[in-house]
Amino acid sequence: MIFGVLKDIKEGEWRVICTPMEVASIKAAGHTVLVQAGAGAGAGFPDEAYAKQGAEIVATADEMWARCDFLAKVKEIDPSEFHYLREDQMIYCCIHPAGHPEEVQAILDSKCIAITAEDSHRYGSPNCEAAGKQGALFGLESMLTINGGKGKFVGGFAGAPGMNVVIMGGGNVGQGALSVLHALGANCTVLDINPGMLKTLGAQYNNKINTMFCTKEIIASLLPTTDMIINCVKWPKQRKDFLVDKEMLKLMEPGSVLVDISNDDPGCIESSHETHHDNPRYVVNGVVHYCVSNIPGAVAHSTSVSLAAETLPMLLNIMNNGLKEACVRDGFIRRSLTAYKGYLTHEETSGIQGRPWIKPEDILGIADRKLDPAPPATTTKSDNFITLDCCCK
């Protein structure tokens, strides 16, 4: 198979989906690897390092898309790339399909095979850990007086107390943020709807953190004494309400900080909108907002190394065994299949966008096989099915 490592073109994105080490492994498995010129430069991996491991360096995106059977990158397919998509070609990246109807339409129109990376990680994406840890540090940077914050130091000084931080969501992202802030001396409160998660985190930190249930009323009760709130909640896209609305921000002291790591559109923070690394902050009702959508891109080397190592087995599974067999062997690949030759295969996208869909195991003809299990990627359900007699495998 001809596998291609694309250069990401999203503003402020320097990560790369494969480092030279992964290229060496893919080559050793008997595949051809093309790397777009400069794909890894921002993460500290020059073209020469890829070439040394046997990759062919390709100058243009046009040639990459034209020659490769299977392409991979980190972030979404940009509108400027839609015209490259073609029938039967496979693409693996963070598609975020439920929130990007135009991208989904381009994928379906092209009849390509698309796999959304964010649903494919069995043990949680390294990007989540990176977003939580680095997002916490960006929050502390936003708290600095020179950046419009109230100027409190995270762990305090002699005679001056440290920061009170509320972390909404106790999953991989929230745990990453908590590990950094607790280690630096912040007084941390974690909110979640899962009592088991709250018990686990409390025990993990020897009950030296606060845990509470995540409701709008509890959040409002905490805001008057909160210096920084970090949102790590994956908000269901069909919901139109908010956990934190604009009026609630007035409960916080001027110069307090809100970091929206989840950064969904729509999300659970009414005042949140996407920002970029070159202009990351804005103020609403006196609260400094940090809402960069690709926080892990700021630590491109470390995130690339971690992400590439975890992604490699999935890529090799597909390349060595073919997509159908890979989906039998790995339920997380199966659940992340987004579109197959013109047919939507992603349940959340069907439920959110009202598009008909077909289960991956049905379109691939593997429903009667013993399939590796995987939990649903989200709680969104859809019974808007395409029937087998109206589609071709």
Coordinates of C-alpha atoms in Angstrom, one line a residue:
M1 CA 0.0 0.0 0.0
I2 CA 1.1 3.6 -0.7
F3 CA 0.7 5.5 2.6
G4 CA 1.0 9.3 2.8
V5 CA 1.9 11.6 5.7
L6 CA 0.2 14.9 5.0
K7 CA 1.4 18.3 6.2
D8 CA -1.3 19.9 8.4
I9 CA -2.5 23.3 7.2
K10 CA -4.7 24.4 10.0
E11 CA -3.6 27.8 11.5
G12 CA -1.3 27.2 14.4
E13 CA -1.0 23.5 13.8
W14 CA 2.6 22.0 13.8
R15 CA 1.9 18.4 14.8
V16 CA 2.5 15.5 12.5
I17 CA 0.7 12.1 12.5
C18 CA 3.9 10.0 12.0
T19 CA 7.4 10.7 13.1
P20 CA 10.4 9.1 11.3
M21 CA 10.2 6.2 13.7
E22 CA 6.7 5.2 12.6
V23 CA 7.8 5.6 9.0
A24 CA 10.6 3.0 9.6
S25 CA 8.0 0.6 11.0
I26 CA 5.6 1.1 8.1
K27 CA 8.4 0.5 5.6
A28 CA 9.5 -2.6 7.5
A29 CA 6.0 -4.0 7.0
G30 CA 6.5 -3.7 3.3
H31 CA 4.6 -0.5 2.4
T32 CA 5.6 2.6 0.5
V33 CA 5.7 5.8 2.5
L34 CA 5.4 9.3 1.0
V35 CA 5.9 12.3 3.3
Q36 CA 4.8 15.8 2.2
A37 CA 7.8 18.2 2.4
G38 CA 7.8 20.1 5.7
A39 CA 5.2 17.8 7.3
G40 CA 7.2 17.3 10.5
A41 CA 9.4 20.4 10.5
G42 CA 7.2 22.3 13.0
A43 CA 7.5 19.4 15.4
G44 CA 11.2 19.0 15.1
F45 CA 11.4 16.3 12.4
P46 CA 13.1 17.5 9.2
D47 CA 12.6 16.0 5.8
E48 CA 16.0 14.4 6.0
A49 CA 15.1 12.4 9.0
Y50 CA 12.1 10.9 7.1
A51 CA 14.2 10.2 4.0
K52 CA 16.8 8.4 6.2
Q53 CA 14.1 6.0 7.2
G54 CA 13.1 5.3 3.6
A55 CA 10.3 7.8 3.0
E56 CA 10.0 9.6 -0.3
I57 CA 9.7 13.3 0.2
V58 CA 7.0 14.8 -2.0
A59 CA 6.9 18.5 -2.8
T60 CA 3.2 19.2 -3.2
A61 CA -0.1 18.3 -1.7
D62 CA -1.4 17.7 -5.2
E63 CA 1.0 14.8 -5.7
M64 CA 0.4 13.4 -2.3
W65 CA -3.4 13.2 -2.8
A66 CA -3.0 11.8 -6.3
R67 CA -0.5 9.0 -5.5
C68 CA -1.5 7.7 -2.1
D69 CA -4.0 4.9 -1.4
F70 CA -4.1 5.9 2.3
L71 CA -3.5 9.3 3.7
A72 CA -3.2 10.5 7.3
K73 CA -2.8 13.8 9.2
V74 CA -3.8 15.3 12.5
K75 CA -6.6 17.8 12.0
E76 CA -9.7 18.1 10.0
I77 CA -10.0 18.0 6.2
D78 CA -9.8 21.7 5.3
P79 CA -12.3 23.1 2.7
S80 CA -9.2 23.8 0.4
E81 CA -8.6 20.0 0.4
F82 CA -12.1 18.9 -0.4
H83 CA -11.4 18.7 -4.2
Y84 CA -8.6 16.2 -3.5
L85 CA -10.9 13.6 -2.1
R86 CA -11.5 10.7 -4.4
E87 CA -13.4 7.4 -4.6
D88 CA -11.9 4.4 -2.7
Q89 CA -9.0 6.5 -1.2
M90 CA -8.7 6.2 2.6
I91 CA -8.1 9.2 4.9
Y92 CA -7.5 9.1 8.7
C93 CA -7.6 12.4 10.7
C94 CA -9.6 14.2 13.4
I95 CA -12.7 14.7 11.2
H96 CA -15.1 15.7 14.1
P97 CA -17.9 14.9 11.6
A98 CA -20.9 15.6 13.8
G99 CA -19.9 19.3 14.0
H100 CA -18.8 19.7 10.4
P101 CA -21.6 19.1 7.9
E102 CA -19.8 20.6 4.9
E103 CA -16.8 18.3 5.5
V104 CA -19.1 15.3 5.8
Q105 CA -20.9 16.2 2.6
A106 CA -17.6 16.5 0.7
I107 CA -16.5 13.1 2.0
L108 CA -19.8 11.5 1.0
D109 CA -19.7 13.2 -2.4
S110 CA -16.2 11.9 -3.1
K111 CA -17.0 8.3 -2.2
C112 CA -13.8 8.1 -0.2
I113 CA -13.3 6.0 2.9
A114 CA -12.9 8.3 6.0
I115 CA -11.9 7.3 9.5
T116 CA -12.2 9.8 12.3
A117 CA -9.2 9.6 14.5
E118 CA -10.7 11.0 17.7
D119 CA -13.0 7.9 18.0
S120 CA -10.3 5.4 17.3
H121 CA -8.2 5.5 20.5
R122 CA -8.7 2.5 22.8
Y123 CA -7.0 4.1 25.8
G124 CA -7.9 7.7 25.1
S125 CA -6.2 10.1 22.8
P126 CA -2.8 11.5 23.8
N127 CA -4.2 14.8 22.5
C128 CA -6.6 14.8 25.4
E129 CA -3.8 14.5 28.0
A130 CA -1.8 17.2 26.2
A131 CA -4.8 19.5 25.9
G132 CA -5.5 19.2 29.7
K133 CA -2.0 19.7 30.9
Q134 CA -1.0 22.4 28.4
G135 CA -4.5 24.1 28.7
A136 CA -3.9 24.4 32.5
L137 CA -0.6 26.1 31.8
F138 CA -2.2 28.5 29.3
G139 CA -4.8 29.3 31.9
L140 CA -2.0 30.2 34.4
E141 CA -0.5 32.4 31.7
S142 CA -3.9 34.1 31.1
M143 CA -4.1 34.8 34.9
L144 CA -0.9 37.0 34.6
T145 CA -1.6 40.7 35.1
I146 CA 0.2 41.4 31.8
N147 CA -2.4 39.3 30.0
G148 CA -5.5 40.9 31.7
G149 CA -5.8 38.4 34.5
K150 CA -6.1 39.3 38.2
G151 CA -2.5 38.4 38.8
K152 CA -2.8 35.5 41.3
F153 CA 0.0 33.0 41.5
V154 CA -1.1 29.4 41.3
G155 CA 0.3 28.2 44.6
G156 CA 0.4 31.5 46.4
F157 CA 3.2 33.2 48.3
A158 CA 3.8 33.6 52.0
G159 CA 0.8 35.5 53.3
A160 CA -1.0 35.4 49.9
P161 CA -3.3 32.4 49.1
G162 CA -3.1 30.4 45.9
M163 CA -5.7 30.0 43.2
N164 CA -9.1 28.4 43.5
V165 CA -9.6 26.3 40.3
V166 CA -12.8 24.6 39.2
I167 CA -12.3 21.8 36.6
M168 CA -15.5 20.8 34.8
G169 CA -15.2 17.2 33.7
G170 CA -13.1 14.4 35.2
G171 CA -12.1 12.5 32.1
N172 CA -8.7 12.3 30.4
V173 CA -8.6 16.1 29.7
G174 CA -9.7 17.1 33.2
Q175 CA -7.3 14.7 34.8
G176 CA -4.5 16.2 32.8
A177 CA -5.4 19.7 33.9
L178 CA -5.8 18.5 37.5
S179 CA -2.4 16.8 37.6
V180 CA -0.6 20.0 36.7
L181 CA -2.6 22.4 38.8
H182 CA -2.6 20.2 42.0
A183 CA 1.2 19.7 41.7
L184 CA 1.7 23.5 41.5
G185 CA -0.4 24.1 44.6
A186 CA -3.8 25.2 43.4
N187 CA -6.9 24.5 45.4
C188 CA -8.7 22.3 42.9
T189 CA -12.4 21.3 42.7
V190 CA -13.4 18.7 40.1
L191 CA -17.0 18.5 38.9
D192 CA -18.4 15.4 37.1
I193 CA -21.7 13.6 36.7
N194 CA -20.1 10.2 37.4
P195 CA -19.9 9.5 41.2
G196 CA -17.5 6.6 40.5
M197 CA -15.1 9.0 38.8
L198 CA -15.3 11.5 41.7
K199 CA -14.6 8.7 44.2
T200 CA -11.6 7.5 42.2
L201 CA -10.1 10.9 41.8
G202 CA -10.6 11.7 45.5
A203 CA -8.8 8.6 46.5
Q204 CA -6.1 9.1 43.9
Y205 CA -5.3 12.5 45.5
N206 CA -5.7 11.4 49.1
N207 CA -8.8 13.5 49.4
K208 CA -6.7 16.7 49.0
I209 CA -8.9 17.8 46.2
N210 CA -12.6 18.8 46.3
T211 CA -15.1 16.8 44.2
M212 CA -18.7 17.8 43.5
F213 CA -21.5 16.9 41.0
C214 CA -21.5 19.0 37.8
T215 CA -24.8 21.0 37.7
K216 CA -25.4 24.5 36.7
E217 CA -26.5 25.4 40.2
I218 CA -23.4 24.0 41.8
I219 CA -21.2 25.8 39.3
A220 CA -23.0 29.1 40.1
S221 CA -22.4 28.6 43.8
L222 CA -18.7 28.2 43.3
L223 CA -18.0 31.0 40.8
P224 CA -17.8 33.9 43.4
T225 CA -14.7 32.3 44.9
T226 CA -13.3 30.8 41.7
D227 CA -10.2 32.3 40.1
M228 CA -10.1 30.0 37.1
I229 CA -12.6 27.6 35.6
I230 CA -11.5 25.0 33.1
N231 CA -14.1 23.3 30.8
C232 CA -13.3 19.7 29.9
V233 CA -16.9 18.6 29.3
K234 CA -17.8 16.9 26.0
W235 CA -21.1 18.5 25.6
P236 CA -23.8 16.7 23.5
K237 CA -24.0 18.6 20.3
Q238 CA -27.8 18.4 20.2
R239 CA -28.2 20.4 23.4
K240 CA -28.9 24.0 23.2
D241 CA -28.6 25.0 26.9
F242 CA -25.4 25.9 28.7
L243 CA -23.7 24.9 32.0
V244 CA -22.1 28.4 32.2
D245 CA -24.1 31.3 30.6
K246 CA -22.9 34.9 30.2
E247 CA -24.8 36.2 33.2
M248 CA -23.0 33.7 35.4
L249 CA -19.7 35.2 34.5
K250 CA -20.7 38.3 36.5
L251 CA -20.4 36.2 39.6
M252 CA -16.7 36.0 39.2
E253 CA -14.2 38.7 40.1
P254 CA -12.8 40.8 37.2
G255 CA -9.7 39.3 35.8
S256 CA -10.7 35.7 36.5
V257 CA -10.0 33.2 33.8
L258 CA -12.1 30.7 31.8
V259 CA -10.2 28.1 29.7
D260 CA -12.5 26.2 27.3
I261 CA -10.4 23.2 26.4
S262 CA -13.4 21.3 25.0
N263 CA -14.2 24.2 22.7
D264 CA -17.3 22.6 21.1
D265 CA -19.6 24.5 18.8
P266 CA -22.1 24.5 20.3
G267 CA -20.6 23.7 23.7
C268 CA -21.6 24.2 27.3
I269 CA -20.0 27.7 27.7
E270 CA -22.3 30.3 26.2
S271 CA -19.5 32.9 25.9
S272 CA -17.0 30.6 24.2
H273 CA -15.9 30.9 20.6
E274 CA -12.8 29.5 18.9
T275 CA -9.5 31.4 19.0
H276 CA -6.1 30.7 17.6
H277 CA -2.6 30.8 19.0
D278 CA -1.8 34.1 17.5
N279 CA -4.7 35.8 19.3
P280 CA -5.8 33.4 22.0
R281 CA -7.7 35.6 24.5
Y282 CA -10.7 37.9 24.8
V283 CA -12.8 39.2 27.7
V284 CA -16.5 38.8 28.4
N285 CA -18.1 40.3 31.5
G286 CA -14.7 40.9 33.0
V287 CA -13.6 37.3 32.6
V288 CA -10.5 36.5 30.5
H289 CA -11.3 33.7 28.0
Y290 CA -8.7 31.3 26.5
C291 CA -10.4 29.3 23.8
V292 CA -7.7 28.0 21.4
S293 CA -9.1 25.0 19.6
N294 CA -5.8 23.1 19.1
I295 CA -4.0 23.6 22.3
P296 CA -1.8 20.4 21.8
G297 CA -0.3 22.1 18.7
A298 CA 1.7 24.3 21.0
V299 CA 3.7 21.4 22.2
A300 CA 4.0 19.8 18.8
H301 CA 7.0 17.6 19.4
S302 CA 5.8 15.8 22.5
T303 CA 2.3 15.4 21.2
S304 CA 3.5 14.1 17.8
V305 CA 5.7 11.5 19.4
S306 CA 2.9 10.3 21.7
L307 CA 0.2 10.4 19.1
A308 CA 2.2 8.8 16.4
A309 CA 3.3 5.9 18.7
E310 CA -0.3 5.2 19.7
T311 CA -1.7 5.5 16.2
L312 CA 0.8 3.2 14.5
P313 CA -0.8 -0.1 15.4
M314 CA -4.1 1.0 14.0
L315 CA -2.5 2.2 10.8
L316 CA -0.6 -1.0 10.4
N317 CA -3.7 -3.1 11.1
I318 CA -5.5 -1.4 8.2
M319 CA -2.5 -1.5 5.8
N320 CA -1.5 -5.1 6.6
N321 CA -4.9 -6.7 6.8
G322 CA -7.2 -4.4 4.8
L323 CA -10.0 -2.2 6.3
K324 CA -12.6 -5.0 6.5
E325 CA -10.4 -7.3 8.5
A326 CA -9.0 -4.4 10.7
C327 CA -12.6 -3.6 11.6
V328 CA -13.2 -7.2 12.7
R329 CA -10.1 -7.2 14.8
D330 CA -10.4 -3.7 16.3
G331 CA -13.8 -2.4 17.4
F332 CA -12.3 1.1 17.9
I333 CA -11.4 1.3 14.2
R334 CA -14.8 0.0 13.4
R335 CA -16.6 2.6 15.5
S336 CA -14.5 5.4 14.0
L337 CA -15.3 4.6 10.4
T338 CA -17.1 7.7 9.3
A339 CA -18.0 7.1 5.6
Y340 CA -17.6 4.3 3.2
K341 CA -17.8 4.8 -0.5
G342 CA -20.6 7.4 -0.3
Y343 CA -22.4 6.0 2.7
L344 CA -22.4 7.6 6.2
T345 CA -21.3 5.0 8.8
H346 CA -21.1 7.3 11.9
E347 CA -24.0 7.2 14.3
E348 CA -23.4 10.5 16.1
T349 CA -23.3 12.4 12.8
S350 CA -26.5 10.8 11.7
G351 CA -28.2 11.7 15.0
I352 CA -26.9 15.3 15.0
Q353 CA -27.3 16.1 11.3
G354 CA -30.3 14.0 10.5
R355 CA -28.5 12.0 7.8
P356 CA -29.3 8.4 7.2
W357 CA -26.5 6.0 8.1
I358 CA -25.5 2.3 8.0
K359 CA -23.6 0.4 10.6
P360 CA -20.0 -0.2 9.6
E361 CA -20.4 -4.0 10.1
D362 CA -23.3 -4.0 7.7
I363 CA -21.7 -2.0 4.9
L364 CA -18.5 -4.1 5.3
G365 CA -20.4 -7.4 5.4
I366 CA -18.9 -8.5 8.6
A367 CA -21.9 -8.5 10.9
D368 CA -21.8 -12.3 11.1
R369 CA -18.2 -12.4 12.2
K370 CA -16.9 -12.5 15.8
L371 CA -16.1 -8.8 16.2
D372 CA -13.8 -7.1 18.7
P373 CA -16.1 -5.2 21.0
A374 CA -16.0 -1.4 21.6
P375 CA -18.3 0.9 23.5
P376 CA -20.2 3.6 21.6
A377 CA -18.1 6.7 21.0
T378 CA -20.9 9.0 22.3
T379 CA -24.4 8.7 23.8
T380 CA -26.0 10.1 20.6
K381 CA -28.2 7.4 19.0
S382 CA -29.9 7.3 15.5
D383 CA -32.3 4.8 14.0
N384 CA -32.3 6.6 10.7
F385 CA -30.9 3.6 8.9
I386 CA -30.0 2.9 5.3
T387 CA -31.2 -0.6 4.5
L388 CA -28.9 -3.1 2.9
D389 CA -31.0 -3.6 -0.2
C390 CA -30.4 0.0 -1.3
C391 CA -26.6 0.1 -1.1
C392 CA -23.7 -1.8 -2.5
K393 CA -20.8 -3.2 -0.5

